[in-house]
Coordinates of C-alpha atoms in Angstrom, one line a residue:
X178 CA 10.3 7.2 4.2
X179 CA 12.4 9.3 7.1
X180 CA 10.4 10.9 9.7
X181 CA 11.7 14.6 10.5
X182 CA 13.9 13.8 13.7
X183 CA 14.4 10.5 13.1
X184 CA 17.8 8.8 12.2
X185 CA 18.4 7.2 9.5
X186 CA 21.3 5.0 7.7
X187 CA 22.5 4.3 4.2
X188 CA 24.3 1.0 4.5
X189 CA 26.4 -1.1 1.7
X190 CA 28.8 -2.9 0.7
X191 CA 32.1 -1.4 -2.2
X192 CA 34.5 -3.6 -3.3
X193 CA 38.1 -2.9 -4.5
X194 CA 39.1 -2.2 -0.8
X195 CA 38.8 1.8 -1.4
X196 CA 41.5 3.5 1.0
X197 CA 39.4 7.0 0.7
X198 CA 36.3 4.9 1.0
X199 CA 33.1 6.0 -0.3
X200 CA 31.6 9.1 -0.6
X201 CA 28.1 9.9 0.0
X202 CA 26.0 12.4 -1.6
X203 CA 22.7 13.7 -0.5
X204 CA 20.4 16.6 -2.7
X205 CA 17.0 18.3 -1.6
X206 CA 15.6 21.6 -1.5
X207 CA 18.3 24.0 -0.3
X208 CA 19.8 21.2 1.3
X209 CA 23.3 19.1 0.0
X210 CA 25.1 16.9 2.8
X211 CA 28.0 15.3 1.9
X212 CA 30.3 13.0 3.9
X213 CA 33.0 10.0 3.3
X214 CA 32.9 6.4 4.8
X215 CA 35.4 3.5 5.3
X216 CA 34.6 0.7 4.1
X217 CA 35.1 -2.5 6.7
X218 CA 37.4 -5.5 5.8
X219 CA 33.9 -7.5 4.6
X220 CA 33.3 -4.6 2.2
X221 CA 30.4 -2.6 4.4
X222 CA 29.8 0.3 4.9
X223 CA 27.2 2.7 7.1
X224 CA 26.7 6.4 7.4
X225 CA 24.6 7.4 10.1
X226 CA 22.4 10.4 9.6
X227 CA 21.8 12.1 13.2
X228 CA 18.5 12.7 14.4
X229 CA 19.3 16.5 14.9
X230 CA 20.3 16.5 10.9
X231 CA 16.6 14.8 9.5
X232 CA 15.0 17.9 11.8
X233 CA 16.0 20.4 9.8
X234 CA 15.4 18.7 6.2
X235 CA 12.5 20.5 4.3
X236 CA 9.9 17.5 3.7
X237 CA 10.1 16.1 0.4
X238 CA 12.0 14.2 -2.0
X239 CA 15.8 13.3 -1.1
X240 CA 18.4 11.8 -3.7
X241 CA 21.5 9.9 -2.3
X242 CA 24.5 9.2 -4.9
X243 CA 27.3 7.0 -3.1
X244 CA 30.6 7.4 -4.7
X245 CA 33.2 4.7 -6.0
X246 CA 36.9 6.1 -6.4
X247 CA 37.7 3.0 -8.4
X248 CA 41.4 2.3 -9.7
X249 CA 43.3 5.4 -8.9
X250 CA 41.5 5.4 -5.6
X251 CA 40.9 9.4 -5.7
X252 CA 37.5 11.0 -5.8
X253 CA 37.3 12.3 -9.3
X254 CA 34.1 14.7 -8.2
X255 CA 34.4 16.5 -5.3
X256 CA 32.7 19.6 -3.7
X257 CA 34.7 22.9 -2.8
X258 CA 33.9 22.3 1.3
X259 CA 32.6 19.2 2.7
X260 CA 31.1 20.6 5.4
X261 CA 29.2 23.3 3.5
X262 CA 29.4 22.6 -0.2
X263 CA 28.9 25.5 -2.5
X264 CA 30.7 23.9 -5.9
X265 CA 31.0 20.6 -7.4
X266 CA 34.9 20.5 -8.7
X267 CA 36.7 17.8 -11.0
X268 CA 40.1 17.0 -11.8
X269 CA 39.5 17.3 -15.4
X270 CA 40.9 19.2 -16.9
X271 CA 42.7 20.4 -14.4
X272 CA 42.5 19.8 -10.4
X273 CA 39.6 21.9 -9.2
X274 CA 37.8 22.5 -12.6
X275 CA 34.4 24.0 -11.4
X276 CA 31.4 21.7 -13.3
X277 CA 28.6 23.2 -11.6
X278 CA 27.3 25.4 -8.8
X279 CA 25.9 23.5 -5.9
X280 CA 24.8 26.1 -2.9
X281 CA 23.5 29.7 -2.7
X282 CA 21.9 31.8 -5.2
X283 CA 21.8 29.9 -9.1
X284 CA 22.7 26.8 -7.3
X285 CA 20.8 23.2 -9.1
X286 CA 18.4 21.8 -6.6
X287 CA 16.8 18.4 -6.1
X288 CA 16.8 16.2 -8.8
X289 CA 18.7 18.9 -11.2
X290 CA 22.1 18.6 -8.5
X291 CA 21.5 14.9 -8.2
X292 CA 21.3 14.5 -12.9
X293 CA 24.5 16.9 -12.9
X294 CA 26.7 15.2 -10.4
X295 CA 25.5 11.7 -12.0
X296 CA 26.6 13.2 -15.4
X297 CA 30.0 14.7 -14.3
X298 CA 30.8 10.8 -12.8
X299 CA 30.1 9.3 -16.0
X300 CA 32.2 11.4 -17.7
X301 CA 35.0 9.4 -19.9
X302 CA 37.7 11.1 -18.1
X303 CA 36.6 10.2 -14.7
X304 CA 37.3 6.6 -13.8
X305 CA 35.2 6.8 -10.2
X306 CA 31.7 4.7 -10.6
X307 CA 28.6 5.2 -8.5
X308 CA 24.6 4.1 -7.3
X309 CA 21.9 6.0 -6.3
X310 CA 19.0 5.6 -4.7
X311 CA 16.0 8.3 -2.9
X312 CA 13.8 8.8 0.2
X313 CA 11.7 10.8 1.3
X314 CA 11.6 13.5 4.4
X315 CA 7.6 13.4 6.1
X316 CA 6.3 15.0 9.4
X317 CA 6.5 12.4 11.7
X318 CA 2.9 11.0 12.5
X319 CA 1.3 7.9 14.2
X320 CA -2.2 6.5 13.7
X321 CA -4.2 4.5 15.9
X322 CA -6.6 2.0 13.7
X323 CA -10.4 2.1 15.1
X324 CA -10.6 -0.2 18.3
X325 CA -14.7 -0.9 18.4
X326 CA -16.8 -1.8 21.9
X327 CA -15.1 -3.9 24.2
X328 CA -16.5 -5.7 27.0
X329 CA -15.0 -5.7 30.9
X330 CA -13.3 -8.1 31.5
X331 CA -11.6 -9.0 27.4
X332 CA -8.1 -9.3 26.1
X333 CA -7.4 -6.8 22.9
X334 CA -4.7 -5.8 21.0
X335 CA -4.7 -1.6 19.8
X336 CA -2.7 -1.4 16.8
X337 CA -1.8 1.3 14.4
X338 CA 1.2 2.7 11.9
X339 CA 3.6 4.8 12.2
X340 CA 6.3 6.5 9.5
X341 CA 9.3 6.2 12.6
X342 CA 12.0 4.2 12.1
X343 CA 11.5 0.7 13.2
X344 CA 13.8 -1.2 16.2
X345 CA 15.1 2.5 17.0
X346 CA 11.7 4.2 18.0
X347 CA 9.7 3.4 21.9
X348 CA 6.0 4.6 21.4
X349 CA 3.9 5.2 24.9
X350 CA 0.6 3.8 25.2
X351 CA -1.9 5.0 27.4
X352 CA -5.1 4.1 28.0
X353 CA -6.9 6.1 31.1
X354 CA -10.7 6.5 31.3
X355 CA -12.5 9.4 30.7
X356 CA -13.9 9.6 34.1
X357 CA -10.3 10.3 35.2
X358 CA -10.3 13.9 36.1
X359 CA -9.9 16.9 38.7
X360 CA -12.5 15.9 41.8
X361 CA -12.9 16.8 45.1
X362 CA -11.4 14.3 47.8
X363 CA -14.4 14.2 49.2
X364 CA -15.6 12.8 46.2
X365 CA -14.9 9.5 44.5
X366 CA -11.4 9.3 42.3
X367 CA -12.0 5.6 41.3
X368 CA -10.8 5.3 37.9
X369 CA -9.2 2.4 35.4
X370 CA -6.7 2.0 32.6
X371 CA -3.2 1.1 31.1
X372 CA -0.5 2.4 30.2
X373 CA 3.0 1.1 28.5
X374 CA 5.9 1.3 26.1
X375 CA 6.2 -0.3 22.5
X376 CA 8.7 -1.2 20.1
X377 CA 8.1 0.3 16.5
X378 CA 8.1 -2.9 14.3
X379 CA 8.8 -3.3 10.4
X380 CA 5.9 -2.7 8.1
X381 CA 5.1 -2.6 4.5
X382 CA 5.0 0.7 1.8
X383 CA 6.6 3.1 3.9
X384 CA 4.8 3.0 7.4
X385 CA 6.0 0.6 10.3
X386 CA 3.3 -0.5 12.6
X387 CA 3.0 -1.3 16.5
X388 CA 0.4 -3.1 18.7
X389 CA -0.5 -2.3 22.7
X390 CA -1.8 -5.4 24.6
X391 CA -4.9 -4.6 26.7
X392 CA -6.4 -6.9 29.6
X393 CA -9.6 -4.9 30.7
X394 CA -10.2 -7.9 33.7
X395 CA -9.8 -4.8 35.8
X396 CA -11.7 -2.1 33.6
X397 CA -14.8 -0.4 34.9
X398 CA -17.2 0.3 31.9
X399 CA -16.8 3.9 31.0
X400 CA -15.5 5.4 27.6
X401 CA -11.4 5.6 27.3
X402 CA -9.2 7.7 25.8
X403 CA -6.1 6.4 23.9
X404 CA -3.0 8.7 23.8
X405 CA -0.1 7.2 22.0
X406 CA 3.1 9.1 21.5
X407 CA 6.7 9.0 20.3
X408 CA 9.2 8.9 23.5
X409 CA 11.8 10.4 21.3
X410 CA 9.8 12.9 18.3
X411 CA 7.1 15.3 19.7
X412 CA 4.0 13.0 17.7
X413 CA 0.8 12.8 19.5
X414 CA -2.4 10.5 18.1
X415 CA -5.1 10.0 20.2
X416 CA -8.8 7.8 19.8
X417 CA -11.9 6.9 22.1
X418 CA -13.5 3.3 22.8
X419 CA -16.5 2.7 24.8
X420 CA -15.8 -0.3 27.8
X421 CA -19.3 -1.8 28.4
X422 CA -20.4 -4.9 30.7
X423 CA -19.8 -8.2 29.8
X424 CA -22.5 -10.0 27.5
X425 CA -23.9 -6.2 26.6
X426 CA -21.8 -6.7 23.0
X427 CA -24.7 -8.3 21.1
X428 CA -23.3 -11.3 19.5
X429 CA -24.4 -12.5 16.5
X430 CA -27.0 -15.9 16.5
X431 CA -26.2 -18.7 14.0
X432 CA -28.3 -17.7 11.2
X433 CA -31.5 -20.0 10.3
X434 CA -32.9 -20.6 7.4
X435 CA -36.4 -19.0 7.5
X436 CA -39.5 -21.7 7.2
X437 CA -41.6 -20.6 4.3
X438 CA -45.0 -19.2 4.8
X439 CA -47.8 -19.9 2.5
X440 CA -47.8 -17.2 0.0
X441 CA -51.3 -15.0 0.5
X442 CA -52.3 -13.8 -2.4
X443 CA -53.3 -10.0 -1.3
X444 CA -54.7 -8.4 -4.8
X445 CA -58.5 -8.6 -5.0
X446 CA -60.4 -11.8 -6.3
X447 CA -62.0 -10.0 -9.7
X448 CA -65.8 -10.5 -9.8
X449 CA -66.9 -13.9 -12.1
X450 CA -67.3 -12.3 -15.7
X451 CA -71.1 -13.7 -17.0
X452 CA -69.9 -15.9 -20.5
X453 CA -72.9 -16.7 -22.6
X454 CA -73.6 -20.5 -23.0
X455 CA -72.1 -22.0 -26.0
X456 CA -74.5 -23.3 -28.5
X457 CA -74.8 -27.1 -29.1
X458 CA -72.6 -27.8 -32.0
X459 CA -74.9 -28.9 -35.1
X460 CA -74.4 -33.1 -36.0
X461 CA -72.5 -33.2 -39.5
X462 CA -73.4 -36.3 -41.4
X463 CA -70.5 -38.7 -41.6
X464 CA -68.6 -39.1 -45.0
X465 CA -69.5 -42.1 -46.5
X466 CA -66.3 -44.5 -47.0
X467 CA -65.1 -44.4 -50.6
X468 CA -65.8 -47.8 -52.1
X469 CA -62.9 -49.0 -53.8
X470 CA -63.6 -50.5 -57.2
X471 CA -61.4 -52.6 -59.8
X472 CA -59.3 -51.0 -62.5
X473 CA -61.0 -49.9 -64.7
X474 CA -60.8 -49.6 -68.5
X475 CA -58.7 -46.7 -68.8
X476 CA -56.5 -48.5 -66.1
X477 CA -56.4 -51.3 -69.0
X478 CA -55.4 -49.3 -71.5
X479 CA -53.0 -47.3 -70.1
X480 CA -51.1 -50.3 -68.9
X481 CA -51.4 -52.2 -72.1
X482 CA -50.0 -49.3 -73.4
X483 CA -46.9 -49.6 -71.2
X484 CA -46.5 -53.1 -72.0
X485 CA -45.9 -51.8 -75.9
X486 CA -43.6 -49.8 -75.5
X487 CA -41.9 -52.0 -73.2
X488 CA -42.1 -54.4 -76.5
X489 CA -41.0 -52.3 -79.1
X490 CA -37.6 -51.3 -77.4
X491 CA -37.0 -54.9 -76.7
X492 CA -37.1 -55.5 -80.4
X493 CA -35.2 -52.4 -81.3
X494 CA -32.2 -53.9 -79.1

């Protein structure tokens, strides 16, 4: 991400030792550049886009193709002027063969210049090889992340992102309090505050980050006013805080476990329901015991019975 007024650099490395370097394409809306770089004896390379330049790009989506010349160390695809390019020519068949109109009304934009000039490189009469890559153009813009209560007398850090480039962008921090304003001298001007410069640092997904140190020993409480802005880009962000006196930031008590209270039962006690008396149950005889008796003759028979049949079919084995 390249905020509008900000430089930026497309950095490499292209081996082969290219004598005509590389070349370095870049497509957006209504807008080509196009410029050639040496390559240094450890194979590097770095084109510097000017702040000046990155001001007048339309936000938006950006495609950069950087060119090989490869074996017969000429740049195959060309445009018609380098410092305004209105055509894309090649040397097939024929030295400045027009492949494709690149400026002015009909011209390919975007990411239809960007597929055309990729396609007219890997054509199998052009030896020249290439990368690409994309960024995009945003309004500059800085945020300040929410600061909270302080009390007089603390150390704190206010931090927030930023899309500038990092290690080349100052931000200024100031930090005045609202009570600082147009009096009379006959009245008090007392008033407290900071102010400094920051270095944009590297962040993650696009946005770079920063971070104001603040030692409020000498703050009165009051609310303040943050004003952070870019030394180089016209990018304003402010935010308020409240300073109060020390030990009026409620702190937060180790939490006890509550003792239990006895649980009072609130619903009403029903009235007693009368229940009839139960009748006295009614004595039942006891069974007498059954008296056991001897086998009797039917027992006899039946196992005499047994025994002759038991009998017979020893004899009929």
């Amino acid at each position: 991400v390249v905020a509008k007024g900000d430089k930026m650099y497309i950095r490499g490395t292209a081996e082969g030792d290219p004598s005509k370097g590389v070349a370095i394409w870049i497509l957006g809306k209504n807008k080509v550049l196009y410029a050639t770089e040496s390559v240094n004896d450890d194979m590097s390379f770095e084109h510097e886009i000017k702040s000046a330049t990155t001001s007048s790009l339309y936000a938006g989506q950006y495609f950069v193709v950087v060119q090989h010349p490869m074996y017969n160390n000429e740049f195959d695809v060309y445009p018609d002027n380098p410092l305004e390019p209105q055509y894309v020519y090649g040397s097939y068949p024929t030295r400045n063969s027009q492949i494709f109109k690149l400026g002015g009304s009909g011209a390919l934009q975007g990411t239809d210049a960007a597929e055309a000039l990729i396609q007219a490189i890997n054509s199998p009469m052009v030896d020249d090889t290439y990368t690409k890559m994309q960024f995009l153009v945003e309004e500059p813009k800085i945020t300040i992340n929410p600061i909270g209560e302080q009390a007089v007398g603390s150390k704190f850090e206010i931090t927030g992102t930023t899309n500038l480039m990092y290690d080349d962008n100052d931000l200024l921090v100031e930090v005045t309090s609202s009570s600082f304003k147009p009096t009379d001298k006959s009245q008090s001007g007392e008033f407290s505050g900071a102010t400094g410069t920051v270095k944009v640092q590297q962040g993650t997904d696009g946005l770079n980050k920063w971070a104001f140190n603040v030692d409020a020993s000498t703050f009165k409480p009051d609310e303040y006013i943050v004003r952070v802005s870019g030394v180089t880009t016209n990018t304003v962000e402010t935010a308020l805080f409240n300073v109060v006196e020390a030990g009026a930031i409620p702190t937060v008590a180790p939490t006890v476990a509550p003792t239990e209270a006895p649980v009072v039962n609130e619903t009403p006690t029903p009235e007693p329901t009368t229940v009839p008396p139960t009748p006295e149950p009614t004595t039942v005889p006891p069974t007498p015991e059954p008296t056991q008796k001897s086998p009797g003759f039917g027992a006899l028979v039946a196992l005499a019975g047994l025994g002759a049949v038991a009998f017979l079919v020893m004899r009929r084995n």
